[in-house]
PDB file of C-alpha atoms in Angstrom:
ATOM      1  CA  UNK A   1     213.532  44.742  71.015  1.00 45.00           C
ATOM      2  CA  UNK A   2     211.231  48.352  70.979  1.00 54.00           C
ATOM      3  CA  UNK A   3     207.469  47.199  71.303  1.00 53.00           C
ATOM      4  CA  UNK A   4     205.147  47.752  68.305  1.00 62.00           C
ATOM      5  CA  UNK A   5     202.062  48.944  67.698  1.00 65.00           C
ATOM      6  CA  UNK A   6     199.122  47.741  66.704  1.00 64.00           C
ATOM      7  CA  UNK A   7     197.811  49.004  63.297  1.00 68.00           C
ATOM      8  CA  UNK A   8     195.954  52.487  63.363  1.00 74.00           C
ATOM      9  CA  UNK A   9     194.332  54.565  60.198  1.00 77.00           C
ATOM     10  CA  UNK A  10     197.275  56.018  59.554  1.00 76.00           C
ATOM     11  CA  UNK A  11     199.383  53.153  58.750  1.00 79.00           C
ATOM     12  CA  UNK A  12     196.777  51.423  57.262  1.00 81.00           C
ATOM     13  CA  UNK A  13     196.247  54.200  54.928  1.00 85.00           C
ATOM     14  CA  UNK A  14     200.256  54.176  54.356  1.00 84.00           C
ATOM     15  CA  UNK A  15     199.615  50.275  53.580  1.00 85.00           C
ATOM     16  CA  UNK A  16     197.053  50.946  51.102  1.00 85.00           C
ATOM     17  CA  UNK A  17     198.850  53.081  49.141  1.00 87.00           C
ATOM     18  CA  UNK A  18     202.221  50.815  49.192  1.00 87.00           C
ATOM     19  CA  UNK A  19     200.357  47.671  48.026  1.00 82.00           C
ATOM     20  CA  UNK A  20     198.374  49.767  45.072  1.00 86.00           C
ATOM     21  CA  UNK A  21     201.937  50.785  44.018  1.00 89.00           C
ATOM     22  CA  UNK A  22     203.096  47.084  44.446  1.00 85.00           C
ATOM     23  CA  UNK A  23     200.432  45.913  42.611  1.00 86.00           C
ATOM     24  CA  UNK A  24     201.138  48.616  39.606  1.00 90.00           C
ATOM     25  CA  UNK A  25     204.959  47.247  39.511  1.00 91.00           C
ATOM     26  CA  UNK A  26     203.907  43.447  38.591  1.00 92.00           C
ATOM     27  CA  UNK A  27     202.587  45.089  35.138  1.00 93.00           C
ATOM     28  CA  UNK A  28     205.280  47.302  34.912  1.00 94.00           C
ATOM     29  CA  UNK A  29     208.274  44.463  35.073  1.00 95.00           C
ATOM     30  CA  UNK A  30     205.652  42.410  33.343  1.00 94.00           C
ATOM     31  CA  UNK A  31     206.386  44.783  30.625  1.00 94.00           C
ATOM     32  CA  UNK A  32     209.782  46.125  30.778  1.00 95.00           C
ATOM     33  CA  UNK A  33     210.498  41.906  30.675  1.00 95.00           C
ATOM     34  CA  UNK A  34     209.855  42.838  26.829  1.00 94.00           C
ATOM     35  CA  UNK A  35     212.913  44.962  26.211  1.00 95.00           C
ATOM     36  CA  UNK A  36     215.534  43.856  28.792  1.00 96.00           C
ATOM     37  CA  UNK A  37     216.492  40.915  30.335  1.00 96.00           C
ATOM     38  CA  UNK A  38     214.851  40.114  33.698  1.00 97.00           C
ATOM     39  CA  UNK A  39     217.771  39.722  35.932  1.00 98.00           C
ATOM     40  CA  UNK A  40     219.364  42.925  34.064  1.00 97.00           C
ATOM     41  CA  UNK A  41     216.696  45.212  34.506  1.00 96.00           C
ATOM     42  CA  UNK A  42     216.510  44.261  38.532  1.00 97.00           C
ATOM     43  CA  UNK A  43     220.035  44.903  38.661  1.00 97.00           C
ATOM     44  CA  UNK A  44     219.235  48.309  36.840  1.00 96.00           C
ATOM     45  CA  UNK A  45     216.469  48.900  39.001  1.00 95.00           C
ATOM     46  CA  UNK A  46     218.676  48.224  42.068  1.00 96.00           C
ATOM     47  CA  UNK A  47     221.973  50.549  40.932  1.00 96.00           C
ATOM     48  CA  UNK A  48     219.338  53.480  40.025  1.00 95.00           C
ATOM     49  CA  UNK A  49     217.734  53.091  43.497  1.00 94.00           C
ATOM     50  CA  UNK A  50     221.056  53.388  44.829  1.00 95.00           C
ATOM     51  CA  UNK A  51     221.432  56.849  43.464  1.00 94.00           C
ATOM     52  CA  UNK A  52     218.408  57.958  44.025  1.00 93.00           C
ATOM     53  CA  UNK A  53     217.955  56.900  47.851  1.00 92.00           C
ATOM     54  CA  UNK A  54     221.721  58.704  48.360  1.00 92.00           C
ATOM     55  CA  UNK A  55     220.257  61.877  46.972  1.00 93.00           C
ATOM     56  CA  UNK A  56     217.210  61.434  49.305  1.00 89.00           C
ATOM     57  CA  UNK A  57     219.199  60.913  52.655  1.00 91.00           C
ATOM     58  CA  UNK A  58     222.028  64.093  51.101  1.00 92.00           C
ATOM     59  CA  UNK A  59     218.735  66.379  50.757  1.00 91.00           C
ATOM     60  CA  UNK A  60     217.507  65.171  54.310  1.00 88.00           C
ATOM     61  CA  UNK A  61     220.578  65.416  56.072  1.00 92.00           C
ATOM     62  CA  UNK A  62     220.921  61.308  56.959  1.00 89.00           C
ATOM     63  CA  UNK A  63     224.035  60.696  56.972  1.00 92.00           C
ATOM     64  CA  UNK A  64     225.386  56.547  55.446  1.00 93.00           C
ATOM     65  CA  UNK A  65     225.878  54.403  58.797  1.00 92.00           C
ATOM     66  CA  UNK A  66     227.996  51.709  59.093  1.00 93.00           C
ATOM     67  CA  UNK A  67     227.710  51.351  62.690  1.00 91.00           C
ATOM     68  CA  UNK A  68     229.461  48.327  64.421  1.00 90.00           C
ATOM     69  CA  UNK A  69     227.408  44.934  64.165  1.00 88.00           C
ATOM     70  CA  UNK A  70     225.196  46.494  61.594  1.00 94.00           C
ATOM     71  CA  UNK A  71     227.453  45.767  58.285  1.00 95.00           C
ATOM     72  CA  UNK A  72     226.692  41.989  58.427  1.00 95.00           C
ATOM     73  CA  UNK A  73     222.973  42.655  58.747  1.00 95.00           C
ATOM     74  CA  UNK A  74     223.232  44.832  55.607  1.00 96.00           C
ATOM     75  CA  UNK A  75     225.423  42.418  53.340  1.00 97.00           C
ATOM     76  CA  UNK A  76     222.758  39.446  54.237  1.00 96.00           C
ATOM     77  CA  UNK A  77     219.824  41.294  54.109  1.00 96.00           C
ATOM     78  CA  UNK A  78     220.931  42.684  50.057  1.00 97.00           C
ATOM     79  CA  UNK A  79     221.647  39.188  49.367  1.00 98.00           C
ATOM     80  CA  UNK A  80     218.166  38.041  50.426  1.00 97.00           C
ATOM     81  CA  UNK A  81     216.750  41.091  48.552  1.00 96.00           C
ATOM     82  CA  UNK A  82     218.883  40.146  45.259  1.00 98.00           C
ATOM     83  CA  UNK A  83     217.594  36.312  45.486  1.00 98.00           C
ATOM     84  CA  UNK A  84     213.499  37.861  45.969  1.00 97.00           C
ATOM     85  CA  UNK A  85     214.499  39.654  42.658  1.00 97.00           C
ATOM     86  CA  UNK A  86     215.944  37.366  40.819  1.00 98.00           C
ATOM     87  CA  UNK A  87     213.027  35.198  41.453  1.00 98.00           C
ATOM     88  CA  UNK A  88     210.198  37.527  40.691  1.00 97.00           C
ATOM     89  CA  UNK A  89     211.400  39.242  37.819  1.00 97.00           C
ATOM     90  CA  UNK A  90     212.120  35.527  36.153  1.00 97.00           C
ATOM     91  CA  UNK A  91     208.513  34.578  37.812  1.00 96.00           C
ATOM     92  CA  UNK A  92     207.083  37.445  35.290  1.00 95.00           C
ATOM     93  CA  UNK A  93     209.272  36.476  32.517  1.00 95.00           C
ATOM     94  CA  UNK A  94     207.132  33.114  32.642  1.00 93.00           C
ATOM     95  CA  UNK A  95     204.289  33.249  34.112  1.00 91.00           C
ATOM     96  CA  UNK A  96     201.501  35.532  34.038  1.00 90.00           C
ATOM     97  CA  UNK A  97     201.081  39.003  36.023  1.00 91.00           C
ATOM     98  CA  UNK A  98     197.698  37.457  37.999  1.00 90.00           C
ATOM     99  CA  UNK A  99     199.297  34.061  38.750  1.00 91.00           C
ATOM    100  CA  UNK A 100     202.145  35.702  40.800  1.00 92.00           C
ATOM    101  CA  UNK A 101     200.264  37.975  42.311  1.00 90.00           C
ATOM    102  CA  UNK A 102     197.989  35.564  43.953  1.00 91.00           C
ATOM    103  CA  UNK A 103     201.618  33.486  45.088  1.00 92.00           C
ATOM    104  CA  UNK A 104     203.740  36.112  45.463  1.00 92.00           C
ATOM    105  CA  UNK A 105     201.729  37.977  47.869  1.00 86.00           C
ATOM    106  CA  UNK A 106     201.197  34.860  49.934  1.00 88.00           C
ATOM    107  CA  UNK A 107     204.390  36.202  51.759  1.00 87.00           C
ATOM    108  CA  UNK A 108     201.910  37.394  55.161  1.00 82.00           C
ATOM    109  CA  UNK A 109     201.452  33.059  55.229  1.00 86.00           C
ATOM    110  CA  UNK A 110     204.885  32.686  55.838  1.00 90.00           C
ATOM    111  CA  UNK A 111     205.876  35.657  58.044  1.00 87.00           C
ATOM    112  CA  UNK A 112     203.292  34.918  60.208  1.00 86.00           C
ATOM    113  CA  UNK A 113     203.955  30.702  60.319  1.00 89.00           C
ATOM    114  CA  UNK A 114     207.491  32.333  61.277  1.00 91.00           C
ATOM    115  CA  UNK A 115     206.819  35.054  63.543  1.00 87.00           C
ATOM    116  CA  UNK A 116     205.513  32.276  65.404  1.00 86.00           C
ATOM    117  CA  UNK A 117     208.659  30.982  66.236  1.00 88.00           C
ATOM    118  CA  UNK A 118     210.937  33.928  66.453  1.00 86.00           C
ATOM    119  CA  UNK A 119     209.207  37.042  66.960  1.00 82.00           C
ATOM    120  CA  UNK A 120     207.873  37.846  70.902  1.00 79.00           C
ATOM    121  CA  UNK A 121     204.264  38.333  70.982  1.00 76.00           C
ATOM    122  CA  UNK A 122     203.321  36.952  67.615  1.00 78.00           C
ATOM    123  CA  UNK A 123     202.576  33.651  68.000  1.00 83.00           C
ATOM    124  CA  UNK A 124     199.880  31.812  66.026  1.00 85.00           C
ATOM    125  CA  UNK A 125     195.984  31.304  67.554  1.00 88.00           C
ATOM    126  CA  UNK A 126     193.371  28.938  66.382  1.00 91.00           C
ATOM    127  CA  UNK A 127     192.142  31.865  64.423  1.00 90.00           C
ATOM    128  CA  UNK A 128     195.276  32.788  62.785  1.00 87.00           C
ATOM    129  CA  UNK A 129     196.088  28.883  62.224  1.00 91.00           C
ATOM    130  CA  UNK A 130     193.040  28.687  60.272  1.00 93.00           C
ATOM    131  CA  UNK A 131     193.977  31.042  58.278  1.00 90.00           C
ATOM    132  CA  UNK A 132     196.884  30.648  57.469  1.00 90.00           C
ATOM    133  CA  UNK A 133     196.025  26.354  56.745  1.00 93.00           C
ATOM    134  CA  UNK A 134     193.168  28.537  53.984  1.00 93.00           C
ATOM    135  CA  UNK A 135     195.924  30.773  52.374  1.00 91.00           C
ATOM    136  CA  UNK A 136     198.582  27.838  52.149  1.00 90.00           C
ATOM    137  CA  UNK A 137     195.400  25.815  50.179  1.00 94.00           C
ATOM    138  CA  UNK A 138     195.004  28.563  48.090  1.00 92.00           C
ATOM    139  CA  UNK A 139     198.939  28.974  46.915  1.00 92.00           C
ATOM    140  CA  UNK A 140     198.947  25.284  46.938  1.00 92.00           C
ATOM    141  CA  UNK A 141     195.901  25.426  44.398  1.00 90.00           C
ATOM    142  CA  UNK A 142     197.201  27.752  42.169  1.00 88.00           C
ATOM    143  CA  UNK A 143     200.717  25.962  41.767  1.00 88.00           C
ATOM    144  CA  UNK A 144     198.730  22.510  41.243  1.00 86.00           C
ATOM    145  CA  UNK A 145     195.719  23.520  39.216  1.00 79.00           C
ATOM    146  CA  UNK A 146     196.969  24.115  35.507  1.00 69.00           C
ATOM    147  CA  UNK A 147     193.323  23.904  33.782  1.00 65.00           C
ATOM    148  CA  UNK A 148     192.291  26.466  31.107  1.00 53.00           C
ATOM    149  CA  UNK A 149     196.038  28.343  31.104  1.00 51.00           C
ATOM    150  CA  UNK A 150     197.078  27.216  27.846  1.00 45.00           C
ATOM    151  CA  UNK A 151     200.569  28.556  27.005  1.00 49.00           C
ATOM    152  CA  UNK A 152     200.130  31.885  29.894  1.00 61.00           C
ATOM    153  CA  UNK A 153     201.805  29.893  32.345  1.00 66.00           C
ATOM    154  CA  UNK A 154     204.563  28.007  33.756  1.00 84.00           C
ATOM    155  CA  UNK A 155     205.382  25.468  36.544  1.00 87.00           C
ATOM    156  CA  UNK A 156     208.797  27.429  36.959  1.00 92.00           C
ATOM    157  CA  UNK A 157     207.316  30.448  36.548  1.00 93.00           C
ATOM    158  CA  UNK A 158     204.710  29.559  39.831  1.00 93.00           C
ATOM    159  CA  UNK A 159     207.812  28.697  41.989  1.00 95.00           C
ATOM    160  CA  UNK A 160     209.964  30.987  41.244  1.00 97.00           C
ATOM    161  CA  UNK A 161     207.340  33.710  42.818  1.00 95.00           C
ATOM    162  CA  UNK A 162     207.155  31.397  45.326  1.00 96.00           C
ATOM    163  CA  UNK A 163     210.525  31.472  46.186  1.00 97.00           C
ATOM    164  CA  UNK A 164     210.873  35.260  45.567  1.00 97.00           C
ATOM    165  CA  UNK A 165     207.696  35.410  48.675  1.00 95.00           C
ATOM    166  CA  UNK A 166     209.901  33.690  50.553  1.00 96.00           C
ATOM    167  CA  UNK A 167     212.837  36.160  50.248  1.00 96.00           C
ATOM    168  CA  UNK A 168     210.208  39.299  50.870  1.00 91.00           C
ATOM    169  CA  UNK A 169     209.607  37.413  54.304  1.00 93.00           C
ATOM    170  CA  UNK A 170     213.509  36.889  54.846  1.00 94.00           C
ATOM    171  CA  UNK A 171     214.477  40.349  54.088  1.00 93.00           C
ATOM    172  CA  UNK A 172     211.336  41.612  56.312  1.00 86.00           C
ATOM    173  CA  UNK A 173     212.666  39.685  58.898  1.00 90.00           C
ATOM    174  CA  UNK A 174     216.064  40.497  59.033  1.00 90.00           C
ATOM    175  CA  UNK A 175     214.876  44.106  59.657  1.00 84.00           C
ATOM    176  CA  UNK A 176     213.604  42.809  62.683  1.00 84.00           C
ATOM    177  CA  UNK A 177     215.484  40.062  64.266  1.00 89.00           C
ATOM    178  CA  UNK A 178     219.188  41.422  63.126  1.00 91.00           C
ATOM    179  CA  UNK A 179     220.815  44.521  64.285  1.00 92.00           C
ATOM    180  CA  UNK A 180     219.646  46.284  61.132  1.00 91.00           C
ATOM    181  CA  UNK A 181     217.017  46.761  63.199  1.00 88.00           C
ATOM    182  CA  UNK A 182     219.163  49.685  64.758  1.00 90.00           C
ATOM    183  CA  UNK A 183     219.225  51.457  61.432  1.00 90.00           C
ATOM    184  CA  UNK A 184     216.599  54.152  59.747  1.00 86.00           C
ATOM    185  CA  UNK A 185     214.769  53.117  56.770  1.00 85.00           C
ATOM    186  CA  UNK A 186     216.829  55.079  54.167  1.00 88.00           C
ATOM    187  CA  UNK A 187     220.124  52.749  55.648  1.00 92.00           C
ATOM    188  CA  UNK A 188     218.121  49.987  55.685  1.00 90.00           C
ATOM    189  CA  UNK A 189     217.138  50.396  51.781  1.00 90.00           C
ATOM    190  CA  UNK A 190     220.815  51.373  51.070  1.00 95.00           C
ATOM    191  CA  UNK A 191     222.297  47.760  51.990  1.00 96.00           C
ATOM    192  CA  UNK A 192     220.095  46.073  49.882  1.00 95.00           C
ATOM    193  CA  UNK A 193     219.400  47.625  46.711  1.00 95.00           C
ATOM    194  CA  UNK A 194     224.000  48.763  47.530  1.00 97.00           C
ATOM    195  CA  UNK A 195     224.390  44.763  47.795  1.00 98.00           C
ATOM    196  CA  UNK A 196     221.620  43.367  45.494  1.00 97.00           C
ATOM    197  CA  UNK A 197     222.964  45.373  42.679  1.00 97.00           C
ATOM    198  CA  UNK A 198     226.421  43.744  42.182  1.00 98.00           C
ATOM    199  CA  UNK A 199     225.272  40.473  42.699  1.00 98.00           C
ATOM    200  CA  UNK A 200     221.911  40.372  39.769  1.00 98.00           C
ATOM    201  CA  UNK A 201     224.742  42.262  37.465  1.00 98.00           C
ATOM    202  CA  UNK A 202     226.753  38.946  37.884  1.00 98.00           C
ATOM    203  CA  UNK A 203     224.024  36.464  38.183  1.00 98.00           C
ATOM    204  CA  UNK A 204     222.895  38.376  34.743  1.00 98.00           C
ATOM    205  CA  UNK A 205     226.141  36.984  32.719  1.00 97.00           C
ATOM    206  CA  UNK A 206     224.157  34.073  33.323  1.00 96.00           C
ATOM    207  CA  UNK A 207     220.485  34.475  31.475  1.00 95.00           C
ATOM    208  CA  UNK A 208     220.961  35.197  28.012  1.00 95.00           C
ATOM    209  CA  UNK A 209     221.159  38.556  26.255  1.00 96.00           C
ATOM    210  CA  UNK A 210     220.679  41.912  28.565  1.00 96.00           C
ATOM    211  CA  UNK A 211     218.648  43.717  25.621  1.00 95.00           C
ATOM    212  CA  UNK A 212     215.744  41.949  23.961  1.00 94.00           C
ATOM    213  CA  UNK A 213     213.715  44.640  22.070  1.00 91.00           C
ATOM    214  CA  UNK A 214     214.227  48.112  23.972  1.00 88.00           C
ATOM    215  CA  UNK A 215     211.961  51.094  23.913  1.00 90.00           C
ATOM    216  CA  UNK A 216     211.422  54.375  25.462  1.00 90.00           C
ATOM    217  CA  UNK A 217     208.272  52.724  27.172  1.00 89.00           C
ATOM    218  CA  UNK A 218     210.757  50.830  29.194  1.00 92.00           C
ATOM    219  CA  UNK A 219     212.727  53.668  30.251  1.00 93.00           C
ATOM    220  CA  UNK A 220     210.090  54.880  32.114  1.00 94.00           C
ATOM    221  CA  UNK A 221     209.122  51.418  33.568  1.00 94.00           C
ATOM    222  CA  UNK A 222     212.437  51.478  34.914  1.00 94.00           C
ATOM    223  CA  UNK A 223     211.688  55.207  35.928  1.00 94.00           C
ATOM    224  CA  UNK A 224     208.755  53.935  37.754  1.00 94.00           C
ATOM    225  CA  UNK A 225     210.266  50.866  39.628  1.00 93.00           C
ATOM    226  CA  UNK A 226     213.573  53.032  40.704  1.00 93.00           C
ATOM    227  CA  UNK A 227     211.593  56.278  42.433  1.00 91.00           C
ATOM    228  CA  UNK A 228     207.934  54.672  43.476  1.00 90.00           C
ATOM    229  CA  UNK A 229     209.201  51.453  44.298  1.00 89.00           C
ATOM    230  CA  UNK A 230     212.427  50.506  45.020  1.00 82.00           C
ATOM    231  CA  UNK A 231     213.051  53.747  47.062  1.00 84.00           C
ATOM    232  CA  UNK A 232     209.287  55.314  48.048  1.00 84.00           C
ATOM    233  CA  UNK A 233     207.436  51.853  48.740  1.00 86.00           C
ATOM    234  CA  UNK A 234     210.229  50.305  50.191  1.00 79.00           C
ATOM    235  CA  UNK A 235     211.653  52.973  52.556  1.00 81.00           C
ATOM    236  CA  UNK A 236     208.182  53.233  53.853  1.00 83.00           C
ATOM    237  CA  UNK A 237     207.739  49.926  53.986  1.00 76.00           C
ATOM    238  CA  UNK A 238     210.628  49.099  56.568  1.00 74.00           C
ATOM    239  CA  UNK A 239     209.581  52.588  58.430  1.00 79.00           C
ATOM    240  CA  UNK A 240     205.594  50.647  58.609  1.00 82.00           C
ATOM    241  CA  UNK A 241     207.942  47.411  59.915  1.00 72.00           C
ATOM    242  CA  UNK A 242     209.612  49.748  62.729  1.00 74.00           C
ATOM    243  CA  UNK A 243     206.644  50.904  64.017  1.00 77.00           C
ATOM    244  CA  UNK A 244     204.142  48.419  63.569  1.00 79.00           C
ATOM    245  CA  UNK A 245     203.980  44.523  64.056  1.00 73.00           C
ATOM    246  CA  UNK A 246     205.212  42.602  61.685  1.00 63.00           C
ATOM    247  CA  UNK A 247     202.379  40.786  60.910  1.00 62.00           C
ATOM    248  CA  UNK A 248     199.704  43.218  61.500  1.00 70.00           C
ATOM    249  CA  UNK A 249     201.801  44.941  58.444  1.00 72.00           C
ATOM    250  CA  UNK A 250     202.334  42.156  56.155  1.00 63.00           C
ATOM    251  CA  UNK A 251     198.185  41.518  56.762  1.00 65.00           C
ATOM    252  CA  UNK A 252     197.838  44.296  54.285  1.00 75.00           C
ATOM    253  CA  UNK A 253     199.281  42.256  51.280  1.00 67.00           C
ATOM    254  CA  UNK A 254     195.871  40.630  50.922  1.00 73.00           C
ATOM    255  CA  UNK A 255     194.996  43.897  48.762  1.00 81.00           C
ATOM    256  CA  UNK A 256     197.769  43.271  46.222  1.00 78.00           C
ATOM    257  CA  UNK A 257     196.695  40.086  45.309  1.00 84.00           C
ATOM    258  CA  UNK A 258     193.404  41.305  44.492  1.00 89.00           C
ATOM    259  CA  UNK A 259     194.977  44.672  42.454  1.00 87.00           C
ATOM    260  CA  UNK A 260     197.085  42.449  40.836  1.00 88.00           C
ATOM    261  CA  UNK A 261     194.951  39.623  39.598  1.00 90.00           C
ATOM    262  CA  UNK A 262     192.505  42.798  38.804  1.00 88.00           C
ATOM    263  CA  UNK A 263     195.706  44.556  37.019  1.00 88.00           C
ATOM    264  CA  UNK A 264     196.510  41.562  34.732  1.00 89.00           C
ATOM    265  CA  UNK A 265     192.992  40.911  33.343  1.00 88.00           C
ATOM    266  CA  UNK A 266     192.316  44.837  32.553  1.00 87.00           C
ATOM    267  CA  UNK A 267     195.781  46.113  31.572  1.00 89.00           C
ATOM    268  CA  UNK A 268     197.420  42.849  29.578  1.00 87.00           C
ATOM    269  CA  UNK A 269     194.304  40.889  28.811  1.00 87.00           C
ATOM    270  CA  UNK A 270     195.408  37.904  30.684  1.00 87.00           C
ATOM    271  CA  UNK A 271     192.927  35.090  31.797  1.00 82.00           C
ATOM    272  CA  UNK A 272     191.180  34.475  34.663  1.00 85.00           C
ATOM    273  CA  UNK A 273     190.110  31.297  35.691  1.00 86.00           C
ATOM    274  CA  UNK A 274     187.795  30.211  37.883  1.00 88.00           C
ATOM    275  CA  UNK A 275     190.082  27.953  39.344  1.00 89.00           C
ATOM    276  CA  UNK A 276     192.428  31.142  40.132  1.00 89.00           C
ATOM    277  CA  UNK A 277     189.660  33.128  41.310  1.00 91.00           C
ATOM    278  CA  UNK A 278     189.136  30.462  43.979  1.00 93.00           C
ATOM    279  CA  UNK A 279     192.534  30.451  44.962  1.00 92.00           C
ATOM    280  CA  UNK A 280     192.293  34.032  44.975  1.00 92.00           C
ATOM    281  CA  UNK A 281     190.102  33.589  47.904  1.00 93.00           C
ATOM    282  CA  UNK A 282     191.356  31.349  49.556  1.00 93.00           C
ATOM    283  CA  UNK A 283     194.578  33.084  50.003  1.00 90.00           C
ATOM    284  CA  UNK A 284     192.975  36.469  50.737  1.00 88.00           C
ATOM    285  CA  UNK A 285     190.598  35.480  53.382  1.00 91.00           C
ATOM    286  CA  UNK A 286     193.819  33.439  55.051  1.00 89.00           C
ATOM    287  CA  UNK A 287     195.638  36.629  55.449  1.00 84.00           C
ATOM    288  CA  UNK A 288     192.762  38.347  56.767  1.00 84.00           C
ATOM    289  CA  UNK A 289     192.557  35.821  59.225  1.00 87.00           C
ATOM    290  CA  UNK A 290     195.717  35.866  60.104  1.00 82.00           C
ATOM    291  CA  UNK A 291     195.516  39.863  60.762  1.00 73.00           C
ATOM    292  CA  UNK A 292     192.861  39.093  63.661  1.00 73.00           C
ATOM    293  CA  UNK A 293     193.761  39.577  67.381  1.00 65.00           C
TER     294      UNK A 293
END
């Protein structure tokens, strides 16, 4: 396995950027929820990122490889993408845009408790463990606490981001612990928004309706999800994840949180509690923690 680096200004810059845009995209399939069915639009999302990341590698010469060992690694890693997608676009179908944020972006707690045990040189320190005992209080919080919410939120909704954090930690993994490893972050993309797009088509049959109320403010929603995010974020995501160590990169999703929770209160007028606030905290100084050397 190639060595990493530690973070430098231009990746954190690069990380900045990719968790703004992250941030942006809760809203956006908060609202694109309103006009098509969650599952549907991922799987939408999914086959027009399929397009758009072959006309990418066609104008850059990067040719689709399928090299021995490597077609395994693909399959698994789109079916971990298309169970993190199912999950977080039914999260935002329930719950509220700041609630997930502050779980869903809990996903550095769970690389890193990981890393510990299968990636070399990443192990946990008393530093780190504090942290990461701060950020698992804070998710823990903001699943428990249900003061003040009224009808904004939902148990299901709080585990289902959950559950989707999880799968952004599997699929972040398998770029580093499977062969797919081998492969450039255009292939890498390919497999799982190739594989992830079947399978949410299917698992769509199964929750209700595909069109609820649709407008042309949801066309570019999709727009925006499909070019910015599911190819741009992404691709340079797993390019970050080749370079960089894992958990020096997934330190960086303490921002999102914070844009997100930020995001929900001034763009849909949801509520902020000081109960979530605290949470908030929690979780963010955990992954900060966790970051430190």
């Amino acid at each position: 396995m190639d060595a990493k680096l530690n973070m430098e200004a231009r990746g954190a810059g690069a990380l900045i950027a990719i968790f703004l845009i992250l941030a942006v995209n809760q809203v956006v399939i908060k609202v694109t929820n309103d006009g098509l069915q969650p599952v549907f639009g991922a799987a939408l999302r999914s086959l027009g990122a399929v397009m758009v990341i072959g006309l990418w590698m066609r104008f850059r010469g990067v040719r689709l490889d399928f090299t021995p060992g490597t077609i395994g690694a693909g399959v698994l890693a789109g079916l971990i993408f298309a169970a993190e997608f199912i999950c977080l676009f039914v999260a935002l179908d329930l719950t509220t845009v700041t609630r997930v944020s502050v779980i869903f972006y809990s996903m550095p707690v769970w690389m890193a408790l990981t890393a510990h045990f299968v990636l070399p040189g990443e192990r946990l320190t008393p530093v780190k463990s504090v942290g990461l005992a701060l950020a698992f209080a804070g998710v823990t919080w903001a699943i428990v606490d249900r003061s003040g919410l009224g009808g904004e939120a939902s148990l299901a909704g709080d585990l289902a981001a959950l559950a989707a954090a999880l799968g952004w930690m599997g699929v972040s993994l398998s770029a580093r612990v499977t062969r797919l490893r081998e492969l450039g972050p255009e292939m890498q993309m390919w497999w799982q928004v190739a594989v992830s797009a079947p399978v949410m088509l299917i698992a769509a049959l199964f929750f209700g309706p595909f069109v609820r109320d649709f407008q042309p403010a949801h066309i570019a929603g999709l727009a925006f999800q499909i070019v910015f995010v599911a190819t741009g974020a992404f691709m340079a995501w797993f390019w970050l994840l080749k370079r960089y160590k894992a958990s020096s990169v997934a330190s960086f999703a303490f921002l999102s949180p914070i844009f997100g929770v930020a995001m929900g209160w001034a763009w849909l007028g949801e509520t902020v509690t000081p109960s979530l606030i605290g949470a908030l905290v929690l979780v963010a100084v955990g992954i900060v923690l966790i970051n430190r050397r």
